[in-house]
mmCIF file of C-alpha atoms in Angstrom:
data_model
loop_
_atom_site.group_PDB
_atom_site.id
_atom_site.type_symbol
_atom_site.label_atom_id
_atom_site.label_comp_id
_atom_site.label_asym_id
_atom_site.label_seq_id
_atom_site.Cartn_x
_atom_site.Cartn_y
_atom_site.Cartn_z
ATOM 1 C CA MET A 10 -12.763 28.722 -19.358
ATOM 2 C CA LYS A 11 -12.922 27.263 -22.853
ATOM 3 C CA ARG A 12 -9.252 28.131 -23.455
ATOM 4 C CA ILE A 13 -8.196 26.358 -20.215
ATOM 5 C CA GLN A 14 -10.162 23.269 -21.244
ATOM 6 C CA THR A 15 -8.434 23.275 -24.625
ATOM 7 C CA ILE A 16 -4.992 23.625 -23.007
ATOM 8 C CA PHE A 17 -5.714 20.740 -20.587
ATOM 9 C CA LYS A 18 -7.080 18.631 -23.418
ATOM 10 C CA TRP A 19 -3.961 18.967 -25.580
ATOM 11 C CA MET A 20 -1.593 18.595 -22.612
ATOM 12 C CA THR A 21 -3.220 15.337 -21.534
ATOM 13 C CA LEU A 22 -3.427 13.985 -25.070
ATOM 14 C CA LEU A 23 0.252 14.820 -25.669
ATOM 15 C CA PHE A 24 1.221 13.194 -22.362
ATOM 16 C CA PHE A 25 -0.790 10.050 -23.195
ATOM 17 C CA GLY A 26 0.803 9.909 -26.644
ATOM 18 C CA ILE A 27 4.325 10.143 -25.237
ATOM 19 C CA ALA A 28 3.615 7.646 -22.435
ATOM 20 C CA ILE A 29 1.938 5.058 -24.635
ATOM 21 C CA SER A 30 4.553 5.292 -27.383
ATOM 22 C CA ALA A 31 7.435 5.075 -24.866
ATOM 23 C CA MET A 32 6.020 1.920 -23.290
ATOM 24 C CA THR A 33 4.982 0.168 -26.517
ATOM 25 C CA PHE A 34 6.745 0.637 -29.857
ATOM 26 C CA GLY A 35 9.342 2.930 -28.247
ATOM 27 C CA GLN A 36 10.834 -0.181 -26.672
ATOM 28 C CA LEU A 37 11.576 -1.545 -30.149
ATOM 29 C CA ILE A 38 13.518 1.508 -31.352
ATOM 30 C CA PRO A 39 17.289 1.167 -30.758
ATOM 31 C CA ILE A 40 17.558 4.595 -29.129
ATOM 32 C CA GLU A 41 18.289 4.730 -25.402
ATOM 33 C CA PHE A 42 19.032 7.479 -22.904
ATOM 34 C CA ALA A 43 22.775 8.094 -22.616
ATOM 35 C CA ASP A 44 22.525 8.500 -18.829
ATOM 36 C CA TRP A 45 20.529 5.994 -16.787
ATOM 37 C CA ARG A 46 19.473 8.768 -14.364
ATOM 38 C CA HIS A 47 17.645 10.565 -17.185
ATOM 39 C CA MET A 48 15.933 7.302 -18.147
ATOM 40 C CA HIS A 49 14.736 6.744 -14.575
ATOM 41 C CA LEU A 50 13.497 10.336 -14.308
ATOM 42 C CA PHE A 51 11.598 10.016 -17.604
ATOM 43 C CA TYR A 52 9.870 6.767 -16.592
ATOM 44 C CA ASP A 53 9.161 8.027 -13.051
ATOM 45 C CA ILE A 54 7.450 11.130 -14.442
ATOM 46 C CA THR A 55 5.587 9.051 -17.027
ATOM 47 C CA LEU A 56 4.358 6.363 -14.641
ATOM 48 C CA GLN A 57 3.468 8.709 -11.796
ATOM 49 C CA GLY A 58 1.874 11.206 -14.166
ATOM 50 C CA LEU A 59 -0.539 8.747 -15.801
ATOM 51 C CA PRO A 60 -3.165 8.810 -12.999
ATOM 52 C CA ILE A 61 -2.863 12.607 -12.810
ATOM 53 C CA ALA A 62 -3.328 12.905 -16.570
ATOM 54 C CA VAL A 63 -6.441 10.714 -16.391
ATOM 55 C CA LEU A 64 -7.884 12.973 -13.697
ATOM 56 C CA MET A 65 -6.998 16.040 -15.817
ATOM 57 C CA THR A 66 -9.291 14.691 -18.532
ATOM 58 C CA LEU A 67 -12.184 15.610 -16.253
ATOM 59 C CA THR A 68 -11.544 19.290 -17.020
ATOM 60 C CA TRP A 69 -12.408 18.803 -20.690
ATOM 61 C CA THR A 70 -14.779 15.834 -20.646
ATOM 62 C CA LEU A 71 -17.369 17.220 -18.232
ATOM 63 C CA LYS A 72 -19.632 19.615 -20.143
ATOM 64 C CA LYS A 73 -22.775 21.531 -19.218
ATOM 65 C CA ASP A 74 -24.520 20.665 -22.473
ATOM 66 C CA ARG A 75 -24.304 16.913 -21.777
ATOM 67 C CA PRO A 76 -27.011 15.087 -19.847
ATOM 68 C CA GLN A 77 -26.445 14.995 -16.084
ATOM 69 C CA LYS A 78 -26.318 11.173 -16.067
ATOM 70 C CA THR A 79 -23.484 11.214 -18.602
ATOM 71 C CA ASN A 80 -21.483 13.717 -16.540
ATOM 72 C CA ILE A 81 -22.051 11.641 -13.382
ATOM 73 C CA ALA A 82 -20.897 8.494 -15.193
ATOM 74 C CA ILE A 83 -17.792 10.303 -16.446
ATOM 75 C CA GLY A 84 -17.197 11.720 -12.936
ATOM 76 C CA ILE A 85 -17.301 8.214 -11.416
ATOM 77 C CA LEU A 86 -15.564 6.312 -14.202
ATOM 78 C CA THR A 87 -12.586 8.672 -14.574
ATOM 79 C CA PRO A 88 -11.367 8.475 -10.927
ATOM 80 C CA THR A 89 -11.962 4.709 -11.011
ATOM 81 C CA ILE A 90 -9.735 4.426 -14.103
ATOM 82 C CA ALA A 91 -7.141 6.693 -12.431
ATOM 83 C CA ILE A 92 -7.036 4.398 -9.382
ATOM 84 C CA GLY A 93 -6.700 1.354 -11.655
ATOM 85 C CA ILE A 94 -3.857 3.014 -13.571
ATOM 86 C CA PHE A 95 -2.162 3.881 -10.271
ATOM 87 C CA PHE A 96 -2.052 0.184 -9.319
ATOM 88 C CA LEU A 97 -0.982 -0.750 -12.857
ATOM 89 C CA THR A 98 1.937 1.676 -12.595
ATOM 90 C CA LEU A 99 3.118 -0.117 -9.463
ATOM 91 C CA PHE A 100 3.540 -3.259 -11.577
ATOM 92 C CA LEU A 101 5.018 -1.343 -14.527
ATOM 93 C CA MET A 102 7.664 0.186 -12.281
ATOM 94 C CA PHE A 103 9.286 -3.227 -12.025
ATOM 95 C CA SER A 104 9.544 -3.361 -15.835
ATOM 96 C CA TYR A 105 10.499 0.229 -16.593
ATOM 97 C CA GLY A 106 11.379 1.906 -13.317
ATOM 98 C CA PHE A 107 14.151 -0.377 -12.091
ATOM 99 C CA GLY A 108 17.191 -1.500 -13.949
ATOM 100 C CA ALA A 109 19.367 0.105 -16.564
ATOM 101 C CA TRP A 110 22.212 -0.786 -18.872
ATOM 102 C CA VAL A 111 25.391 0.321 -17.117
ATOM 103 C CA ASP A 112 28.725 0.639 -18.902
ATOM 104 C CA GLU A 113 31.206 -1.866 -17.540
ATOM 105 C CA GLN A 114 34.036 -1.253 -19.967
ATOM 106 C CA ILE A 115 34.912 0.774 -23.055
ATOM 107 C CA ILE A 116 36.467 -1.739 -25.412
ATOM 108 C CA TYR A 117 37.016 0.373 -28.549
ATOM 109 C CA GLU A 118 36.796 3.997 -29.644
ATOM 110 C CA ASN A 119 36.264 4.943 -33.252
ATOM 111 C CA LYS A 120 39.319 6.555 -34.885
ATOM 112 C CA ALA A 121 37.252 9.049 -36.897
ATOM 113 C CA ASN A 122 34.882 9.952 -34.040
ATOM 114 C CA PRO A 123 36.049 9.090 -30.487
ATOM 115 C CA ASN A 124 32.499 9.644 -29.181
ATOM 116 C CA VAL A 125 31.395 6.494 -31.033
ATOM 117 C CA THR A 126 32.405 3.623 -28.801
ATOM 118 C CA ILE A 127 32.015 -0.106 -28.379
ATOM 119 C CA LYS A 128 31.164 -0.899 -24.775
ATOM 120 C CA LYS A 129 30.502 -3.909 -22.634
ATOM 121 C CA GLN A 130 27.357 -3.321 -20.556
ATOM 122 C CA LEU A 131 25.575 -5.032 -17.671
ATOM 123 C CA TRP A 132 21.844 -4.864 -16.902
ATOM 124 C CA ASP A 133 21.887 -3.444 -13.360
ATOM 125 C CA ILE A 134 18.748 -4.280 -11.387
ATOM 126 C CA GLY A 135 19.837 -2.504 -8.213
ATOM 127 C CA ALA A 136 19.488 -4.684 -5.130
ATOM 128 C CA PHE A 137 18.548 -7.642 -7.340
ATOM 129 C CA GLY A 138 22.040 -7.752 -8.902
ATOM 130 C CA TYR A 139 22.798 -7.974 -12.611
ATOM 131 C CA GLY A 140 20.416 -9.488 -15.103
ATOM 132 C CA GLY A 141 22.333 -9.669 -18.350
ATOM 133 C CA GLN A 142 25.308 -8.607 -20.408
ATOM 134 C CA ARG A 143 25.766 -7.195 -23.902
ATOM 135 C CA THR A 144 28.399 -5.650 -26.138
ATOM 136 C CA VAL A 145 27.139 -2.642 -28.082
ATOM 137 C CA LYS A 146 28.237 0.120 -30.396
ATOM 138 C CA LEU A 147 26.984 3.438 -29.001
ATOM 139 C CA THR A 148 26.566 6.431 -31.297
ATOM 140 C CA PRO A 149 25.591 9.620 -29.404
ATOM 141 C CA ILE A 150 22.540 11.612 -30.504
ATOM 142 C CA LEU A 151 22.473 15.199 -29.130
ATOM 143 C CA GLU A 152 24.389 13.968 -26.030
ATOM 144 C CA ILE A 153 21.068 12.883 -24.510
ATOM 145 C CA TRP A 154 20.467 9.587 -26.310
ATOM 146 C CA ASN A 155 22.536 6.844 -27.876
ATOM 147 C CA TRP A 156 21.869 4.851 -31.019
ATOM 148 C CA VAL A 157 22.504 1.305 -29.810
ATOM 149 C CA GLU A 158 23.637 -1.584 -32.008
ATOM 150 C CA GLU A 159 24.572 -4.972 -30.583
ATOM 151 C CA ILE A 160 27.899 -5.928 -32.068
ATOM 152 C CA ASP A 161 30.309 -8.830 -32.231
ATOM 153 C CA THR A 162 33.826 -7.505 -31.658
ATOM 154 C CA THR A 163 35.361 -10.350 -33.667
ATOM 155 C CA GLU A 164 33.641 -9.108 -36.823
ATOM 156 C CA ILE A 165 34.544 -5.401 -36.720
ATOM 157 C CA GLN A 166 37.151 -3.768 -38.949
ATOM 158 C CA LYS A 167 39.960 -3.313 -36.427
ATOM 159 C CA ASP A 168 41.699 -0.605 -38.506
ATOM 160 C CA ASN A 169 38.735 1.764 -37.829
ATOM 161 C CA TRP A 170 38.911 1.311 -34.052
ATOM 162 C CA ILE A 171 41.366 2.040 -31.232
ATOM 163 C CA LEU A 172 41.566 -0.626 -28.524
ATOM 164 C CA VAL A 173 41.244 1.126 -25.135
ATOM 165 C CA GLU A 174 39.861 -1.488 -22.681
ATOM 166 C CA ARG A 175 39.089 1.126 -19.996
ATOM 167 C CA GLU A 176 36.834 0.511 -16.968
ATOM 168 C CA GLU A 177 33.688 2.607 -16.862
ATOM 169 C CA ASN A 178 30.931 2.936 -14.236
ATOM 170 C CA ILE A 179 31.399 -0.492 -12.658
ATOM 171 C CA LYS A 180 34.730 -0.774 -10.895
ATOM 172 C CA PHE A 181 36.259 -4.108 -9.986
ATOM 173 C CA PRO A 182 38.972 -4.334 -7.297
#
């Protein structure tokens, strides 16, 4: 039983660490998922898993050697927090769960490495339309993520880039 408690403890702490870092300082790091479907899956699992992870803390916070009043308080407070986090995730879904940067056009490809591209992107908010536009240099990391740098195409060294101007995920008639 002690081993199961230890496993649950480290699983929940790891999950909380990943979730909190992804929704706080992780937003400041210029690394994004290469595919918007992976991003949505990650945030869906994170947001829907938070209440479950809070309830999993019961397996390692309730202890026989604690006073009964303390265990009762933990037993009441933990599900209450889980319910509160569930409603908080409904609001967070609008920030993290919807919308993604979608490639509108590949403008340039790097001559030395064709996987490094300069793309024009739109912030796709689904049924709400498009919320913004940016031009970025995308450098792939392990084919899962991209290192993203906003770039001004008038200031690049044109001899290092091939002009392609090819439509991507958003097609215009």
